[in-house]
Amino acid sequence: MRKLIEVALPLEAINRESLEERFSFHGHPSTLHLWWARRPLASARAVLFASLVDDPGEYLPEEEAKAERQRLFGLLERLVNWDSVKDPEEAEKDNGVIGEARYEIAKSLARALGEEPPASPRDKERIQALLEKAPPVLDPFAGGGTIPLEAQRLGLRAFAGDLNPVAVLINKALIEIPARFAGLPPVNPEYRAKPIGNSAFSRAAGLAQDVRHYGAWMREEARKRIGHLYLDLDGETVIAWLWARTVACPNPACGAEAPLVRSFWLSKKAGKGVYVVPEVREGQVQFRVERGEKPPVEGTVGRRGGRCLVCGAHIPLDHVRREGKAGRLGARLMAIVTAGEKGRNYHAPTPEHEEVARGAVPRWRPDTKLPEQALGFRVQNYGLSTHADLFTPRQLVALTTFADLVAEARERVYQDALEAGLSDDGIPLAEGGRGAKAYAEAVGVYLAFVLDRLAESGNSLSRWQSGGEKVGGVFGRQALPMVWDFSEVNPFSDSTRNFMDAVEWVAKALEALPAHPEGQARKGNALDSVNGVPTPPLISTDPPYYDNVPYADLSDFFYVWLRKSLGDTYPSLFRTLLTPKAEELVADPYRQGGREAAKRHFEEGMRRVFQNLRAKAHPHYPLSLYYAFKQQETEEGEEEEGGTDRVASTGWETFLQGLVDAGFQITATWPMRTERTNRSRGQNSNALASSIVLVCRPRPEDAPTATRQDFLRTLRRELPEALRKLTQGSIPPVDLAQSAIGPGMAVYSRFGAVLEPDGRAIPVREALALINQVLDEFLAEEEAELDAPTRFAIAWYDQYGYGEGPYGDAETLAKAKNVSVAAVKEGGILRAKGGKVRLLRPEEYTAGWDPAQDRRLSAWEVAHGLIKALKEQGESAAASLLARTPEALAEGARALAYRLYGLAERKGRLAEAQDFNLLAGSYGHLSVEARKTRRAIQEELFRG
């Protein structure tokens, strides 16, 4: 029986809520512990629900099925909203959205099992009985735990597998530990001394309270031991000390200690600008703090090297690297930030504060080696070769002290738990214990997560963010790049990134977890993850993306501290010095001996995983896979002037080939907005903002073969309609080529093989090229339906962009498009002067333009007018313009945005491509708002 996910989904609602999750906030599970490339909870919740619920077309007549599908869409739209599910108690009530979702899942389970369905959402006993018969949900690449957590939220047994110990621990903290101690009151003496009355602690609320209590104890105990290292200044608590790395000037006649500073800005608040002013005194650079509109010196280092402030000499980065590897990079205190009565105060450095910081001597250091080379790692080039090198001595003292206090807190919890009445069974947490020992270890896990939050900002790669006047964490992206000027937080302050702030983030996330039914997280590779799952599972997973994220190397940053604080709690997780690397399924040429070897490692590993999943997955439920990998790359010999040909990427090819070779058929594909669009890379590039969710079932053993021509003919028949739905759904152009792969591969994978005339099987790589070919044909066909001035402008833009070209060339081209240059000029989209012609940029279009009054309107003018409105006035203004545009031209502007994006990207016109991507990506929402405006106008006219 087909599931809802194989037929239809309310994508706009799912994508809208997924985008909302890009902002971290208290109580959201993603804030429990950092993980990279984490999927939004909304998309995982939707995918799991739709994978379990039958499509109404399987059991109702067509018209009734449509109505029932819309009802389920309404439920899904509420289900993906975080505000609807963040309070587990409310969400699970009869009229709560989780209660309703479980009821719908139970009805489909009853249908499959031939049993009596629940009478209503209030029939809790029947719903629970059916959910217990549901297939367990397995994510063999569990990572940050999104999918297992959402399975648990829906009332399903969740199983998480991962090779990485940090990922396993995160999953245990999300789905395993809270469920084991759900409902227990706090054990701390402060709580037990209060009159209990009617106090009730549902789910993990009691555990969260204990995390707060023992976290506060750790802070005060740490202050007693190391508080002398964190001085006040002028009676105010220091928030952060700001440092600049230094290097000896390479000029033999100078040799001064040169500060390397990216930016001297401290605060960029409007009218309250504060910055550091470097001054040269007697051959040395000194720092003072001033207020004003702009610092006299913006910075001293960039991508091309640095500059000595003493003599003005250029400092090549090669010189900095050599000095760093020789251990000769230094650091100077540049400014001090304190908490004043009315906000941040900024001060020049003092000798006393610098001396105290330099006097810190750590008793322990994580001297484990950073990889000599790794994806996204750059710090080794500058002499930072161990994990200890990523921290200042004072930061190491603080982190080591707090790590030791985790163990001491654990012992206090144990004694308090015994007094609170928990059993002294001696069974540890790692062995399924539920008594005092296990509970104390459970509290210790979350206190260790607090330590990791402190480490993530308490290191020498964390910058001061002058815009928000706060400290940023080290992982602004999935890498460890070099940072020149860095901030050192005060863990004992009451401001940005302090210890108790970290405690509160962890406790609030813990309180919001569903904590039922019990889940399980196990360490192991994806091949072994199915072992131990009691019955065939429903599998939903987010596999690694070829070479996008070096999970193991990145997670070592946290592993070294978790191993110190939790090595006794989970000895099997932390038995190695660093996380396992050899078995990790990423394509890492540094680790695997070159690009070809890395490709083979990833390809063979994925093929084995998919074969195992096909053999072990539940036969009645589809497999869902998330994948986000830009399918365009440049290959040697294929570069063209101004851009590159589109080719299939190694990542997509390898992933899809493994899926097809394992015997899977793609039954549906859904582009979902699952990537954080505010990440560093996405802000300045046309980076993917969507994942494709591939829905698969085992391909029948007797699937037919097809010739190349059969395949191409079927593609041309089926792919355009799928592409039309994608573009009408406003999938951004940056994602269109990737999204087209889904329906194209659905055609390819339904055949047992696609054969050339000589009998050779066409591999996935060639199939992808044919899919791209049909995509280009589709876009060209849409262009042919546009008005003549727009078709002229497209051809001109392809050759000249917004630059000038000869008038004679323009006239020749215009005649071919059955229009004249004069007519195009009169249409307001180009200028012709002095024998030269050029197209107008969006910002050059007339302010106050009204498409309803324009007598020579074209799709080109509409598209550029909408871009101008979006960039300068926002969506409301753009929607108002769209409402006054004839619908045929409005749709033409949408189609044009996709066409122009492809041309701009191929020509390397990045900023222009972003404009076209903005329009196409916004069009769906603009169209909805425009329809509302048109309807309101029509109603007003009717009443008049």
XYZ file of N, CA and C in Angstrom, residues 211-352:
426
model
N 20.388 19.091 36.803
C 21.475 19.647 35.993
C 21.716 21.101 36.403
N 20.650 21.850 36.602
C 20.793 23.246 37.032
C 21.459 23.327 38.413
N 20.991 22.499 39.336
C 21.507 22.575 40.709
C 22.987 22.231 40.774
N 23.357 21.108 40.182
C 24.758 20.682 40.283
C 25.654 21.501 39.351
N 25.080 22.062 38.282
C 25.840 23.000 37.464
C 26.195 24.242 38.255
N 25.234 24.761 39.041
C 25.505 25.940 39.875
C 26.564 25.619 40.921
N 26.515 24.410 41.473
C 27.549 24.005 42.444
C 28.927 23.976 41.781
N 29.000 23.437 40.565
C 30.276 23.392 39.844
C 30.833 24.794 39.628
N 29.964 25.722 39.251
C 30.423 27.091 38.998
C 31.036 27.705 40.255
N 30.344 27.567 41.371
C 30.860 28.180 42.598
C 32.126 27.490 43.070
N 32.187 26.172 42.896
C 33.392 25.447 43.305
C 34.575 25.831 42.412
N 34.309 25.992 41.128
C 35.367 26.406 40.203
C 35.845 27.818 40.527
N 34.924 28.688 40.887
C 35.311 30.056 41.225
C 36.280 30.072 42.410
N 36.034 29.181 43.383
C 36.937 29.103 44.542
C 38.346 28.702 44.098
N 38.426 27.840 43.109
C 39.717 27.272 42.723
C 40.477 28.150 41.734
N 39.759 28.767 40.802
C 40.469 29.491 39.741
C 39.959 30.916 39.544
N 39.110 31.390 40.448
C 38.547 32.723 40.297
C 39.597 33.819 40.262
N 40.766 33.556 40.882
C 41.829 34.560 40.889
C 42.393 34.843 39.500
N 42.114 33.957 38.550
C 42.578 34.173 37.175
C 41.646 35.090 36.387
N 40.510 35.447 36.962
C 39.501 36.226 36.250
C 39.214 37.509 37.040
N 40.052 38.505 36.812
C 39.978 39.759 37.542
C 38.826 40.631 37.066
N 38.324 41.470 37.977
C 37.411 42.547 37.579
C 38.242 43.725 37.074
N 37.573 44.691 36.471
C 38.254 45.899 36.009
C 37.402 47.110 36.357
N 37.962 48.005 37.143
C 37.265 49.221 37.570
C 35.918 48.906 38.215
N 35.897 47.830 38.991
C 34.677 47.462 39.690
C 33.636 46.777 38.836
N 33.958 46.474 37.579
C 33.014 45.807 36.677
C 33.523 44.417 36.304
N 32.581 43.495 36.142
C 32.941 42.126 35.764
C 33.373 42.082 34.305
N 34.496 41.450 34.078
C 34.962 41.292 32.695
C 34.110 40.248 31.990
N 33.677 40.581 30.783
C 32.935 39.639 29.937
C 33.906 38.838 29.070
N 34.866 39.551 28.480
C 35.808 38.882 27.574
C 37.081 39.705 27.442
N 38.173 39.002 27.223
C 39.453 39.617 26.889
C 39.695 39.376 25.401
N 40.049 40.415 24.663
C 40.227 40.294 23.220
C 41.716 40.339 22.889
N 42.176 39.333 22.182
C 43.594 39.136 21.904
C 43.881 39.221 20.408
N 45.097 39.592 20.080
C 45.572 39.578 18.691
C 46.808 38.696 18.614
N 46.829 37.803 17.653
C 48.056 37.027 17.433
C 49.126 37.965 16.880
N 50.380 37.621 17.142
C 51.492 38.462 16.684
C 52.548 37.610 16.003
N 53.319 38.275 15.131
C 54.429 37.619 14.439
C 55.542 38.644 14.288
N 56.770 38.173 14.272
C 57.902 39.087 14.064
C 57.872 39.614 12.640
N 58.020 40.929 12.487
C 58.049 41.546 11.155
C 59.210 40.952 10.355
N 58.954 40.557 9.076
C 60.018 39.935 8.273
C 61.067 40.933 7.781
N 60.820 42.224 7.939
C 61.789 43.243 7.504
C 63.005 43.189 8.429
N 64.197 42.838 7.909
C 65.379 42.715 8.764
C 65.708 44.001 9.529
N 65.328 45.129 8.959
C 65.622 46.402 9.620
C 64.600 46.737 10.704
N 63.549 45.910 10.814
C 62.490 46.199 11.794
C 62.423 45.090 12.854
N 61.832 43.952 12.494
C 61.733 42.826 13.425
C 60.765 43.048 14.561
N 59.893 44.082 14.458
C 58.956 44.389 15.542
C 57.908 43.287 15.681
N 57.296 43.232 16.847
C 56.197 42.302 17.086
C 54.943 42.894 16.418
N 54.528 42.269 15.322
C 53.433 42.812 14.513
C 52.117 42.131 14.862
N 51.103 42.892 15.329
C 49.795 42.287 15.608
C 49.053 41.960 14.317
N 48.427 40.802 14.291
C 47.636 40.359 13.136
C 46.161 40.480 13.516
N 45.500 41.478 12.990
C 44.131 41.793 13.390
C 43.249 41.887 12.154
N 42.195 41.102 12.141
C 41.239 41.148 11.024
C 40.445 42.443 11.065
N 39.980 42.837 12.243
C 39.198 44.064 12.376
C 39.408 44.643 13.768
N 39.571 45.966 13.826
C 39.726 46.641 15.107
C 38.384 47.089 15.697
N 37.288 46.776 15.028
C 35.971 47.148 15.541
C 35.646 46.354 16.812
N 35.075 47.033 17.809
C 34.582 46.390 19.024
C 33.058 46.400 19.069
N 32.476 47.528 18.648
C 31.016 47.639 18.592
C 30.636 48.467 17.377
N 29.697 47.952 16.588
C 29.223 48.664 15.408
C 27.796 49.165 15.588
N 27.349 49.285 16.833
C 25.994 49.781 17.066
C 25.878 51.213 16.556
N 24.759 51.494 15.922
C 24.552 52.807 15.317
C 24.713 53.915 16.354
N 25.588 54.866 16.043
C 25.820 55.993 16.929
C 26.644 55.682 18.156
N 27.053 54.431 18.312
C 27.817 54.018 19.485
C 29.032 53.190 19.084
N 29.633 53.546 17.971
C 30.779 52.799 17.474
C 31.962 52.863 18.430
N 32.592 51.712 18.644
C 33.781 51.624 19.495
C 34.807 50.772 18.766
N 36.080 51.166 18.834
C 37.120 50.419 18.147
C 38.453 50.585 18.866
N 39.367 49.709 18.500
C 40.736 49.763 19.008
C 41.566 50.638 18.074
N 42.398 51.486 18.648
C 43.325 52.298 17.866
C 44.749 51.837 18.187
N 45.453 51.254 17.207
C 46.851 50.864 17.451
C 47.774 52.069 17.289
N 48.730 52.207 18.195
C 49.690 53.308 18.133
C 51.102 52.753 18.229
N 52.003 53.323 17.452
C 53.403 52.898 17.500
C 54.152 53.829 18.443
N 54.728 53.236 19.480
C 55.521 53.995 20.440
C 56.856 53.292 20.654
N 57.922 53.987 20.319
C 59.281 53.463 20.514
C 59.445 52.078 19.899
N 58.916 51.933 18.673
C 59.089 50.676 17.937
C 58.164 49.559 18.360
N 57.182 49.871 19.211
C 56.222 48.858 19.648
C 54.800 49.358 19.399
N 53.903 48.400 19.166
C 52.498 48.739 18.967
C 51.771 48.670 20.302
N 51.091 49.752 20.669
C 50.256 49.802 21.863
C 48.804 50.000 21.426
N 47.883 49.656 22.306
C 46.460 49.726 21.953
C 45.706 50.645 22.908
N 44.803 51.438 22.356
C 43.854 52.197 23.157
C 42.474 52.053 22.521
N 41.451 52.433 23.269
C 40.065 52.282 22.817
C 39.448 53.652 22.626
N 38.754 53.836 21.501
C 38.087 55.107 21.212
C 36.678 54.857 20.695
N 35.859 55.902 20.758
C 34.522 55.879 20.173
C 34.504 56.767 18.934
N 33.727 56.375 17.948
C 33.658 57.171 16.737
C 32.966 56.428 15.625
N 33.014 57.034 14.446
C 32.310 56.456 13.299
C 33.124 55.399 12.578
N 34.450 55.506 12.621
C 35.274 54.573 11.855
C 36.678 54.522 12.436
N 37.237 53.315 12.597
C 38.605 53.221 13.124
C 39.613 53.738 12.101
N 40.682 54.376 12.570
C 41.695 54.858 11.619
C 42.391 53.731 10.878
N 42.481 52.568 11.512
C 43.046 51.380 10.874
C 41.997 50.281 10.926
N 41.558 49.785 9.761
C 40.503 48.768 9.714
C 40.989 47.422 10.222
N 42.195 47.031 9.827
C 42.781 45.752 10.223
C 44.190 45.662 9.676
N 44.896 44.588 10.019
C 46.283 44.455 9.560
C 46.550 43.170 8.805
N 45.546 42.325 8.637
C 45.783 41.048 7.959
C 44.554 40.669 7.145
N 44.797 40.025 5.998
C 43.724 39.557 5.131
C 44.183 38.331 4.367
N 43.479 38.037 3.294
C 43.788 36.829 2.526
C 45.160 36.877 1.862
N 45.669 38.088 1.617
C 46.955 38.210 0.913
C 48.126 38.479 1.851
N 47.879 38.419 3.138
C 48.965 38.639 4.085
C 48.678 39.790 5.006
N 49.710 40.215 5.744
C 49.533 41.263 6.721
C 50.414 42.468 6.440
N 50.351 43.423 7.385
C 51.144 44.646 7.267
C 51.683 45.005 8.634
N 52.968 45.293 8.683
C 53.593 45.716 9.936
C 53.235 47.175 10.189
N 52.663 47.462 11.354
C 52.285 48.834 11.683
C 53.489 49.698 12.043
N 54.619 49.066 12.372
C 55.799 49.825 12.766
C 56.534 50.381 11.551
N 56.796 49.485 10.554
C 57.583 49.922 9.399
C 56.788 49.929 8.097
N 55.564 49.365 8.102
C 54.730 49.335 6.900
C 55.033 48.188 5.968
N 55.964 47.292 6.338
C 56.348 46.191 5.459
C 55.207 45.189 5.293
N 55.150 44.593 4.100
C 54.187 43.514 3.840
C 54.647 42.251 4.577
N 53.675 41.546 5.142
C 53.970 40.289 5.854
C 53.306 39.153 5.083
N 54.052 38.403 4.290
C 53.445 37.301 3.527
C 52.903 36.229 4.469
N 51.816 35.582 4.058
C 51.267 34.503 4.879
C 52.250 33.340 5.000
N 53.082 33.147 3.985
C 54.102 32.082 4.080
C 55.036 32.342 5.257
N 55.364 33.614 5.485
C 56.205 33.971 6.631
C 55.484 33.647 7.943
N 54.188 33.979 7.997
C 53.411 33.692 9.205
C 53.344 32.194 9.451
N 53.163 31.423 8.381
C 53.099 29.969 8.532
C 54.427 29.404 9.036
N 55.529 29.884 8.468
C 56.841 29.394 8.910
C 57.070 29.714 10.380
N 56.755 30.934 10.765
C 56.936 31.331 12.163
C 56.029 30.516 13.082
N 54.811 30.266 12.619
C 53.885 29.475 13.417
C 54.378 28.057 13.632
N 54.845 27.427 12.559
C 55.342 26.051 12.684
C 56.608 25.970 13.532
N 57.314 27.080 13.624
C 58.506 27.124 14.480
C 58.146 27.495 15.919
N 56.848 27.686 16.182
C 56.415 28.007 17.530
C 56.659 29.445 17.928
N 56.740 30.341 16.957
C 57.089 31.723 17.270
C 55.942 32.719 17.078
N 54.693 32.231 16.941
C 53.571 33.156 16.960
C 53.243 33.514 18.407
N 52.972 34.763 18.658
C 52.625 35.192 20.000
C 51.198 35.688 20.066
N 50.838 36.357 21.180
C 49.511 36.946 21.330
C 49.621 38.150 22.261
N 48.894 39.213 21.941
C 48.871 40.421 22.755
C 47.431 40.742 23.137
N 47.230 41.137 24.378
C 45.918 41.588 24.808
C 45.625 42.922 24.135
N 44.472 43.029 23.483
C 44.145 44.178 22.650
C 43.059 45.059 23.277
N 42.124 44.454 23.991
C 41.040 45.207 24.621
C 40.368 44.317 25.659
N 39.629 44.947 26.567
C 38.894 44.230 27.609
C 37.446 44.713 27.565
N 36.508 43.774 27.602
C 35.083 44.091 27.584
C 34.505 43.806 28.962
N 33.796 44.789 29.548
C 33.177 44.592 30.854
C 31.681 44.840 30.774
N 30.978 44.363 31.801
C 29.530 44.554 31.886
C 29.257 45.804 32.712
N 28.775 46.853 32.062
C 28.428 48.086 32.758
C 26.946 48.143 33.065
N 26.532 49.195 33.743
C 25.126 49.340 34.113
C 24.234 49.513 32.896
N 24.775 50.114 31.830
C 23.966 50.394 30.640
C 24.423 49.607 29.414
N 25.151 48.526 29.637
C 25.604 47.721 28.508
C 27.095 47.445 28.568
N 27.665 47.131 27.418
C 29.083 46.804 27.348
C 29.950 48.057 27.514
N 31.035 47.894 28.257
C 32.072 48.927 28.313
C 33.363 48.337 27.770
N 34.140 49.166 27.081
C 35.363 48.698 26.433
C 36.562 49.464 26.999
N 37.648 48.719 27.248
C 38.816 49.294 27.905
C 40.090 48.892 27.174
N 41.091 49.744 27.290
C 42.424 49.382 26.813
C 42.993 48.279 27.708
N 43.896 47.470 27.195
C 44.476 46.394 28.010
C 45.321 46.968 29.146
N 45.423 46.194 30.226
C 46.283 46.591 31.341
C 47.354 45.529 31.530
N 48.543 45.928 31.978
C 49.609 44.944 32.220
C 49.197 43.872 33.222
N 48.419 44.258 34.241
C 48.018 43.295 35.271
C 47.164 42.182 34.667
